[in-house]
PDB file of C-alpha atoms in Angstrom:
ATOM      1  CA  UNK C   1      -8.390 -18.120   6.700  1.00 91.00           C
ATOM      2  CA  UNK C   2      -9.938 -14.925   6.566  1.00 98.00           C
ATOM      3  CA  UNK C   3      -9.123 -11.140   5.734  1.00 98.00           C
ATOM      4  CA  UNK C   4     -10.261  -8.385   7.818  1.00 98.00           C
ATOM      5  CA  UNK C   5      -9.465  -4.483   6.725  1.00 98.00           C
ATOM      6  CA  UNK C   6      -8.400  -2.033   9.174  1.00 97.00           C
ATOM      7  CA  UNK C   7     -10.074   0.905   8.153  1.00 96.00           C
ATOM      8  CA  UNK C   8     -13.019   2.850   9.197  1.00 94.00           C
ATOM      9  CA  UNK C   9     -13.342   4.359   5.402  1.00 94.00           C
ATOM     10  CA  UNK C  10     -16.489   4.122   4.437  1.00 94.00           C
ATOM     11  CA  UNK C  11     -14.910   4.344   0.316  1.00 95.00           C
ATOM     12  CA  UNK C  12     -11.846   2.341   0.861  1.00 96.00           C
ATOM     13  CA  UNK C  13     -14.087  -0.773   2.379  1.00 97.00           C
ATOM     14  CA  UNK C  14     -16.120  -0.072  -0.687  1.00 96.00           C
ATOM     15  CA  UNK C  15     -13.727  -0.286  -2.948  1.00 95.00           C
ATOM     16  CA  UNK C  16     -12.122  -3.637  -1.946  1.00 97.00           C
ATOM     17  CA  UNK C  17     -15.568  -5.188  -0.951  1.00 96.00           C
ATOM     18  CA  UNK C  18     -16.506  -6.196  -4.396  1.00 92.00           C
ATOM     19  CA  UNK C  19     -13.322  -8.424  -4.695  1.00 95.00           C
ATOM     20  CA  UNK C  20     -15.227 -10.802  -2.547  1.00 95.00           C
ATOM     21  CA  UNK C  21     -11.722 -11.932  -0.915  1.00 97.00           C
ATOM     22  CA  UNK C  22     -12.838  -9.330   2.591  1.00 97.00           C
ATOM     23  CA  UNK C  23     -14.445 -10.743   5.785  1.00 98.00           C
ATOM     24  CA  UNK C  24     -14.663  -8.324   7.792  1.00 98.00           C
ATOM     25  CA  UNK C  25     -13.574  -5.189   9.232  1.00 98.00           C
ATOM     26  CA  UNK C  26     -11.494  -3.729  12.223  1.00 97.00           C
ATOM     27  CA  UNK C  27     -12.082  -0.130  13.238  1.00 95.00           C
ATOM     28  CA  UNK C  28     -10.448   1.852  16.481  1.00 90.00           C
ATOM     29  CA  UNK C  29     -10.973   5.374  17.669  1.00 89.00           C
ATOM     30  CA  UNK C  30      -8.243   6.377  15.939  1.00 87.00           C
ATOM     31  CA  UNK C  31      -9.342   5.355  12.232  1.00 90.00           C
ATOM     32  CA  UNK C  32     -12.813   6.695  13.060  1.00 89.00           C
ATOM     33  CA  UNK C  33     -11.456   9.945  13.884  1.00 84.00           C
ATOM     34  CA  UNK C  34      -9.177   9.963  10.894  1.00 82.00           C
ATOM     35  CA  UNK C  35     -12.536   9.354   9.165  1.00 77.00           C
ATOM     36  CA  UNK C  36     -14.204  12.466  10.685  1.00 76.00           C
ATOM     37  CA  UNK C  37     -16.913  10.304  11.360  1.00 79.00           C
ATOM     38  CA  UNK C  38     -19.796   9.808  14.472  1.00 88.00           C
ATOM     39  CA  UNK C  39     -18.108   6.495  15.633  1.00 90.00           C
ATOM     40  CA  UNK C  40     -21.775   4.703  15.670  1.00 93.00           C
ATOM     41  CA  UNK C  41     -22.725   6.697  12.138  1.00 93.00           C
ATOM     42  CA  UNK C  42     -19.683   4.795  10.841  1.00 93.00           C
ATOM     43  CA  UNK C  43     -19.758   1.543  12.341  1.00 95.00           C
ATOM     44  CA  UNK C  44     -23.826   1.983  11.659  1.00 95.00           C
ATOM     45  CA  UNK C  45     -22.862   3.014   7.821  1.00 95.00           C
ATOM     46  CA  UNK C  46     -20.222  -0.077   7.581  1.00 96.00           C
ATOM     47  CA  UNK C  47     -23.051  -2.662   8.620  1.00 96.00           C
ATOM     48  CA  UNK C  48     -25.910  -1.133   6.732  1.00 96.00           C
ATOM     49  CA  UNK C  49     -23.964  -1.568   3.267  1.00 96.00           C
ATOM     50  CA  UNK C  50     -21.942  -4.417   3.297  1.00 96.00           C
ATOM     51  CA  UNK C  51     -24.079  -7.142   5.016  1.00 92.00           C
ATOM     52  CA  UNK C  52     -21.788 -10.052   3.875  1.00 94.00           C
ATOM     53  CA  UNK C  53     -18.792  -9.054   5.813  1.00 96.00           C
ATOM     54  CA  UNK C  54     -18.805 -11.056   9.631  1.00 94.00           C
ATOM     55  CA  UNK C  55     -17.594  -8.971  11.604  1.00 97.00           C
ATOM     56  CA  UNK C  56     -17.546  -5.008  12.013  1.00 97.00           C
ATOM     57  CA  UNK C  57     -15.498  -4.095  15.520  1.00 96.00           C
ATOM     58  CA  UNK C  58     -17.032  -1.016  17.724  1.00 96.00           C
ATOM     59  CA  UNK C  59     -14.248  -0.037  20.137  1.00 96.00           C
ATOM     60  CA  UNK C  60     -15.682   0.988  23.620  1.00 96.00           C
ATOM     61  CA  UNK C  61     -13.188   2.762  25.315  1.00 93.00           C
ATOM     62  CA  UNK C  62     -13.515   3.541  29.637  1.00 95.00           C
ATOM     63  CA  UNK C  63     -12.008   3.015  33.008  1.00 96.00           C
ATOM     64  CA  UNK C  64     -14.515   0.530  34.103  1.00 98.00           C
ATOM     65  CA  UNK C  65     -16.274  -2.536  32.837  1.00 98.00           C
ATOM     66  CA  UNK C  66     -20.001  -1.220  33.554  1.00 98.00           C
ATOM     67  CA  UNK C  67     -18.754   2.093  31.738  1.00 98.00           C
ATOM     68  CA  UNK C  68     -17.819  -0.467  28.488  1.00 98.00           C
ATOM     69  CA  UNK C  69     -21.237  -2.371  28.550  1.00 98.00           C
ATOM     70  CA  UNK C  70     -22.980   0.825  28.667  1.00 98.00           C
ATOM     71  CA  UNK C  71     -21.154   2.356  25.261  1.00 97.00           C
ATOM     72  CA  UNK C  72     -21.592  -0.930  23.309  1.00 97.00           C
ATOM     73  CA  UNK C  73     -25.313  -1.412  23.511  1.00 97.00           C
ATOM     74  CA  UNK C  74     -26.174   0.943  20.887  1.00 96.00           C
ATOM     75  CA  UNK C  75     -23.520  -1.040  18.482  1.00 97.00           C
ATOM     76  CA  UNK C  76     -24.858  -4.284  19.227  1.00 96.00           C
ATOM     77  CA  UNK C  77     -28.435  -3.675  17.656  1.00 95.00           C
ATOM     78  CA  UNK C  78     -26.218  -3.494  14.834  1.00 96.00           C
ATOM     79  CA  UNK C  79     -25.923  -6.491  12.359  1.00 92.00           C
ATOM     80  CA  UNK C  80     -22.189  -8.326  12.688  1.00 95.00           C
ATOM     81  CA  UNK C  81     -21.024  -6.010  14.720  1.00 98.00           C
ATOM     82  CA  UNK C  82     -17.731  -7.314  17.077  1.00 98.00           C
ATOM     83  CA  UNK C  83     -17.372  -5.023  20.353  1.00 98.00           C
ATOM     84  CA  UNK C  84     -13.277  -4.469  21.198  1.00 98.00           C
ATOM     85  CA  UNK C  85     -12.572  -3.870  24.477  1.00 98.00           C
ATOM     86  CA  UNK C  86      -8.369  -3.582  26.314  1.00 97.00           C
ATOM     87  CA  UNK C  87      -7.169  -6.412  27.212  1.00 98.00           C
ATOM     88  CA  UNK C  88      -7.316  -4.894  30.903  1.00 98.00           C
ATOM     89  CA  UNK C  89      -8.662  -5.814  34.397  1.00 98.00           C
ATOM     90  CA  UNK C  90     -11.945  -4.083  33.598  1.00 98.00           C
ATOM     91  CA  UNK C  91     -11.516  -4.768  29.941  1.00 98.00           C
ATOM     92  CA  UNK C  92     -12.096  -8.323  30.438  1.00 98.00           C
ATOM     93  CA  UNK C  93     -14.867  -7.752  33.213  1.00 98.00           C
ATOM     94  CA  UNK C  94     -16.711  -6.088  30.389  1.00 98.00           C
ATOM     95  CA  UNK C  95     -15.694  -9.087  27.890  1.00 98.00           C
ATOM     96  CA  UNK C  96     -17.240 -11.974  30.187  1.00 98.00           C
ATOM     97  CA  UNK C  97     -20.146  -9.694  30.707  1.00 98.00           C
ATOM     98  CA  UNK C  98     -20.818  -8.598  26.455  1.00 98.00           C
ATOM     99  CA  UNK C  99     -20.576 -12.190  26.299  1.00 97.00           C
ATOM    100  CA  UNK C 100     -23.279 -12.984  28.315  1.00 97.00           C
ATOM    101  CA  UNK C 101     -25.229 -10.667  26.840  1.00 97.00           C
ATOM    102  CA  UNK C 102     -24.952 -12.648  23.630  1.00 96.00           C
ATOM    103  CA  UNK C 103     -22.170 -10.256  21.818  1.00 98.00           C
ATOM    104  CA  UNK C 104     -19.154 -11.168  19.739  1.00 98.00           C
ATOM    105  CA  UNK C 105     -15.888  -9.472  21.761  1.00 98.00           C
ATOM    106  CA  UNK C 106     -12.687  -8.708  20.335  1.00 98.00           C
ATOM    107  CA  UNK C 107      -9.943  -8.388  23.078  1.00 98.00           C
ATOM    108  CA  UNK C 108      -7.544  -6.076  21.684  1.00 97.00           C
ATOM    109  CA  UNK C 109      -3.700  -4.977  22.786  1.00 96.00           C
ATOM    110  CA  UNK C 110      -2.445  -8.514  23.258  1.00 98.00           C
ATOM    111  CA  UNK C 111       1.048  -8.192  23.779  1.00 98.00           C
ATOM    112  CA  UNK C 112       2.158 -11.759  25.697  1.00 98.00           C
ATOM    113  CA  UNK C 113       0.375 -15.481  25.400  1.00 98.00           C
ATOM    114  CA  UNK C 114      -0.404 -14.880  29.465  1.00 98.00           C
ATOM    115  CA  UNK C 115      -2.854 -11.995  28.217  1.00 98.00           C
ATOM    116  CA  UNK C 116      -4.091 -14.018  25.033  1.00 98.00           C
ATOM    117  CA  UNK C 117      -5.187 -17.003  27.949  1.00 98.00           C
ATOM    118  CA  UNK C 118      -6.829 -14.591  29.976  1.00 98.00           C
ATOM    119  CA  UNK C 119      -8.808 -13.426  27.354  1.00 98.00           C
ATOM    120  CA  UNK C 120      -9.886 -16.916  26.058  1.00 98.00           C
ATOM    121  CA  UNK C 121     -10.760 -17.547  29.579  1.00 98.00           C
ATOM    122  CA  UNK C 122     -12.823 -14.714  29.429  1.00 98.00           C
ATOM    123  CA  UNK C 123     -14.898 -15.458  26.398  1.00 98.00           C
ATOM    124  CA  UNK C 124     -13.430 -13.690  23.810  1.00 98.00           C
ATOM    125  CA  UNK C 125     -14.430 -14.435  20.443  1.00 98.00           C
ATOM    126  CA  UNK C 126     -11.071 -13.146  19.212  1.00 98.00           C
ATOM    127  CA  UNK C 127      -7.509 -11.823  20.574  1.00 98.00           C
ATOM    128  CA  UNK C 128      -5.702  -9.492  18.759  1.00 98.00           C
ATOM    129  CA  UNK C 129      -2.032  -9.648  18.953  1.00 98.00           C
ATOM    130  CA  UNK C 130      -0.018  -6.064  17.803  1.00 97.00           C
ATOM    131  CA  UNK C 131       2.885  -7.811  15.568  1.00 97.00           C
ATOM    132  CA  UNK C 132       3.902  -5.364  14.065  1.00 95.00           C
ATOM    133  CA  UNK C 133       4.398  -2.713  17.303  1.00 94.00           C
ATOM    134  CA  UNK C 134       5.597  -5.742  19.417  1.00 95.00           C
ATOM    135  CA  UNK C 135       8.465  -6.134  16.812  1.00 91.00           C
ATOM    136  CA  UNK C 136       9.054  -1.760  16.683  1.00 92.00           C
ATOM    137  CA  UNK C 137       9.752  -3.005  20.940  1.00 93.00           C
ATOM    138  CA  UNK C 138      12.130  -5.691  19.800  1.00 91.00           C
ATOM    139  CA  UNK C 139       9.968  -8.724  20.601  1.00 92.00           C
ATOM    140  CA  UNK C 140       8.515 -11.768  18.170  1.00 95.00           C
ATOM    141  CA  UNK C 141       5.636 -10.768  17.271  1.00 96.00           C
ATOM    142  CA  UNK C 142       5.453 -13.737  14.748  1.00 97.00           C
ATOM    143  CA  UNK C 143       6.668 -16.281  17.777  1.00 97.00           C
ATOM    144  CA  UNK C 144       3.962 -14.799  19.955  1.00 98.00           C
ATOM    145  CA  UNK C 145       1.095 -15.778  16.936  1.00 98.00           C
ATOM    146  CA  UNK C 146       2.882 -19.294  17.441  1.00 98.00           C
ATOM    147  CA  UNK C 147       2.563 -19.201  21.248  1.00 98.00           C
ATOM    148  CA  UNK C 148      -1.239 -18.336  20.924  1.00 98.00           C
ATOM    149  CA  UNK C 149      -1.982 -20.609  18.583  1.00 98.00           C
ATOM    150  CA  UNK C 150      -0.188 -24.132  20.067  1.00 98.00           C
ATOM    151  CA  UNK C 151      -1.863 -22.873  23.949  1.00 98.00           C
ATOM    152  CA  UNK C 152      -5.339 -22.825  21.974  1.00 98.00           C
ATOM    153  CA  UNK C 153      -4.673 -25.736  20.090  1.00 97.00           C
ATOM    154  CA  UNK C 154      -4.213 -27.575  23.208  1.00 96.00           C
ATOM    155  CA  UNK C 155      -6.860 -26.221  25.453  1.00 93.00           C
ATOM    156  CA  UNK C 156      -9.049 -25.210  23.043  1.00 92.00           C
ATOM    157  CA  UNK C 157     -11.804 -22.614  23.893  1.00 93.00           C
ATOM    158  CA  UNK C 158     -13.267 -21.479  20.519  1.00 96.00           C
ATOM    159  CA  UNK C 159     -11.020 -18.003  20.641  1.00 98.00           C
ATOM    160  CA  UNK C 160      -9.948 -16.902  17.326  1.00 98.00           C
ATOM    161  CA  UNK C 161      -6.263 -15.329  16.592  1.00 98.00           C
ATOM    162  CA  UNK C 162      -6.529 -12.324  14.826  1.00 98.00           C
ATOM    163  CA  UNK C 163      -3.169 -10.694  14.101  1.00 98.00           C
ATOM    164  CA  UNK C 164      -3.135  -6.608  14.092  1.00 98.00           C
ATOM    165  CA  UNK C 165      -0.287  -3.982  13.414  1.00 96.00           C
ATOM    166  CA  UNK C 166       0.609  -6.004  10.495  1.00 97.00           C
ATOM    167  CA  UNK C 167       2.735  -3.579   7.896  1.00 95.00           C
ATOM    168  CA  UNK C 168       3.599  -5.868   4.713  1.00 97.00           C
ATOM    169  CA  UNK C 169       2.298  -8.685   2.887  1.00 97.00           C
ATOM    170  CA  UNK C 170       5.039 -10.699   3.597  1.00 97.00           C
ATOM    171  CA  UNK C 171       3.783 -10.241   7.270  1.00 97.00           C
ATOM    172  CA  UNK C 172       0.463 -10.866   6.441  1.00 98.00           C
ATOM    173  CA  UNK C 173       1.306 -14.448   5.338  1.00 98.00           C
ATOM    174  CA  UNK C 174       3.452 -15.320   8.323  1.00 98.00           C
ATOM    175  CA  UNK C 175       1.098 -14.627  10.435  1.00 98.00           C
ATOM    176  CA  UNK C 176      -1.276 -17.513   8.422  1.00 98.00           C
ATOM    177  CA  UNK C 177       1.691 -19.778   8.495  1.00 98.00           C
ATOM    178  CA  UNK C 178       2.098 -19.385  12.690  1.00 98.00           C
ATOM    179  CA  UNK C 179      -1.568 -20.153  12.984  1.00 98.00           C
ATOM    180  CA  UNK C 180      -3.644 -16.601  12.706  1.00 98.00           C
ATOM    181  CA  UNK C 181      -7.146 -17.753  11.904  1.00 98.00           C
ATOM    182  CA  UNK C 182      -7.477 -13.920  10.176  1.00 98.00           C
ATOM    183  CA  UNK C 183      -5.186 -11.080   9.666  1.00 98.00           C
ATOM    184  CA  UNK C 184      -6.361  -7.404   9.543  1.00 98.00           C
ATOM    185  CA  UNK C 185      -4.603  -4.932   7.605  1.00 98.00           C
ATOM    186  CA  UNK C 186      -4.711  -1.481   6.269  1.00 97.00           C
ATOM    187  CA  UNK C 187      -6.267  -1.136   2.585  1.00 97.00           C
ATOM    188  CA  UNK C 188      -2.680  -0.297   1.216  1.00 96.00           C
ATOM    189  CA  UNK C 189      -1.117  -3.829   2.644  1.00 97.00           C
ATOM    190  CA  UNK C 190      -4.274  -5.556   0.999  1.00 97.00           C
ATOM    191  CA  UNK C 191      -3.719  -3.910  -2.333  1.00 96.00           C
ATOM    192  CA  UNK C 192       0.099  -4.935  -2.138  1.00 95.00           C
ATOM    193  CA  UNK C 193      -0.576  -8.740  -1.740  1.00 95.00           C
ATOM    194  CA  UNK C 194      -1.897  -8.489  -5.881  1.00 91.00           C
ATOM    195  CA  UNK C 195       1.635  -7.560  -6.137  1.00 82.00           C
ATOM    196  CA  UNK C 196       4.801  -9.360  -7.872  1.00 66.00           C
ATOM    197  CA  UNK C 197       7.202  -8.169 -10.383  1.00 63.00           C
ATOM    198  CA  UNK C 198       7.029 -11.675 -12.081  1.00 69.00           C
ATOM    199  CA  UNK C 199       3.266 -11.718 -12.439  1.00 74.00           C
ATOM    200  CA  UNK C 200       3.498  -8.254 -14.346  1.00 72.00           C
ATOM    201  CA  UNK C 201       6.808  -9.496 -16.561  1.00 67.00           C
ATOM    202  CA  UNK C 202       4.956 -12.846 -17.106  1.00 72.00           C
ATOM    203  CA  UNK C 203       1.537 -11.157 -18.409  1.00 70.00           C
ATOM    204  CA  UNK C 204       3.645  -8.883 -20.457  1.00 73.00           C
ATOM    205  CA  UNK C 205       5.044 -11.818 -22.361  1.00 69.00           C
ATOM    206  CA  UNK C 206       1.569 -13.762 -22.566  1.00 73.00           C
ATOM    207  CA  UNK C 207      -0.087 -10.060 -24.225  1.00 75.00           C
ATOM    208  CA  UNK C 208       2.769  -9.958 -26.786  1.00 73.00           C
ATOM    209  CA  UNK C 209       2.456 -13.310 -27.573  1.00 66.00           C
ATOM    210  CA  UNK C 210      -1.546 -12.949 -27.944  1.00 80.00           C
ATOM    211  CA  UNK C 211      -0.790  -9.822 -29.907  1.00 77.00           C
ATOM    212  CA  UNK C 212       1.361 -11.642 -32.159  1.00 77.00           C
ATOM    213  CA  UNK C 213      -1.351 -14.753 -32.941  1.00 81.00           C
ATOM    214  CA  UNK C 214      -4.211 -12.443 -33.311  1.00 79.00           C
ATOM    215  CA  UNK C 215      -2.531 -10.427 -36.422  1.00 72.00           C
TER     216      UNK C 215
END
């Protein structure tokens, strides 16, 4: 079970690094540019500081599979860095060929279990299933996790489920429970999974009552 963050926030990994509970981190040109980052600066900045986490995605993003190998050389001189690529025709060209070239591949935009076998087949290290945006399409994004994981368990290939577009923590341990070896989620989601309204009542009671025997 493991806990990736989907940020590319240099402070907000920071921040929730120390807790020891994150493994790793998921980054897309969108967060980078919400960053205002160099997208190898970042990714470069990510790997540099926090050398425990085991895996740092690099998205490469082109038409064609050479194109993809191309932009995700410079990232993989990087330490624990995981290169994403579409779960596409050329997408997974570029996957069997990263592979070879000894990197860790993250096929990303998994939408059906026919995609998440064609990735597997195609050496992915992991598959990343969208739960939350196939649910906003009125699909089962939770039955798909389900689907991925009982294929894998019976032909088993060494492909990891990692569940994306996950919006609550109540999601976040579904996803565990259908068979997600790691979830990644946005900082905010992390920070909510402290949460409980009977944990705060019930430490209330145990300070008044500490209160009251230390007078």
């Amino acid at each position: 079970m493991k806990i990736f963050l989907d940020t590319a926030d240099y402070d907000a990994i920071s921040m929730r690094y120390d807790t020891g509970l994150i493994d790793g981190v998921t980054t897309n040109p969108s967060l980078i540019k919400k960053s205002g980052d160099d997208p190898f600066e970042a990714i470069k900045a990510i790997s540099e500081s926090f050398p425990d986490l085991k895996s740092i995605s690099a998205e490469v993003v082109a038409d064609l599979a050479c194109d993809m190998v191309e932009q995700a050389k410079p990232f993989m001189e990087l330490d624990n860095v995981t290169i994403k690529v579409p779960c596409t025709v050329e997408g997974l060209r570029a996957c069997r060929q990263l592979r070879d070239l000894g990197a860790t591949v993250n096929v990303t935009l998994i939408f059906s279990a026919a995609q998440a076998v064609l990735a597997a087949k195609a050496g992915a290290t992991y598959v990343s299933p969208f739960v939350g945006r196939l649910t906003d399409n009125g699909c089962d994004g939770l039955e798909l996790i389900k689907t991925i994981y009982d294929i894998y368990a019976r032909q088993p290939l060494g492909t990891e489920i990692l569940a994306a577009s996950v919006r609550s923590p109540e999601v976040v341990a579904l996803c565990y429970r259908e068979g997600s070896d790691i979830v990644t989620m946005p900082p905010g989601v992390f920070d909510r999974m402290y949460e409980s309204v009977l944990t705060r009542e019930g430490l209330a009671i145990f300070q008044k009552d500490w209160d009251s025997i230390n007078k």
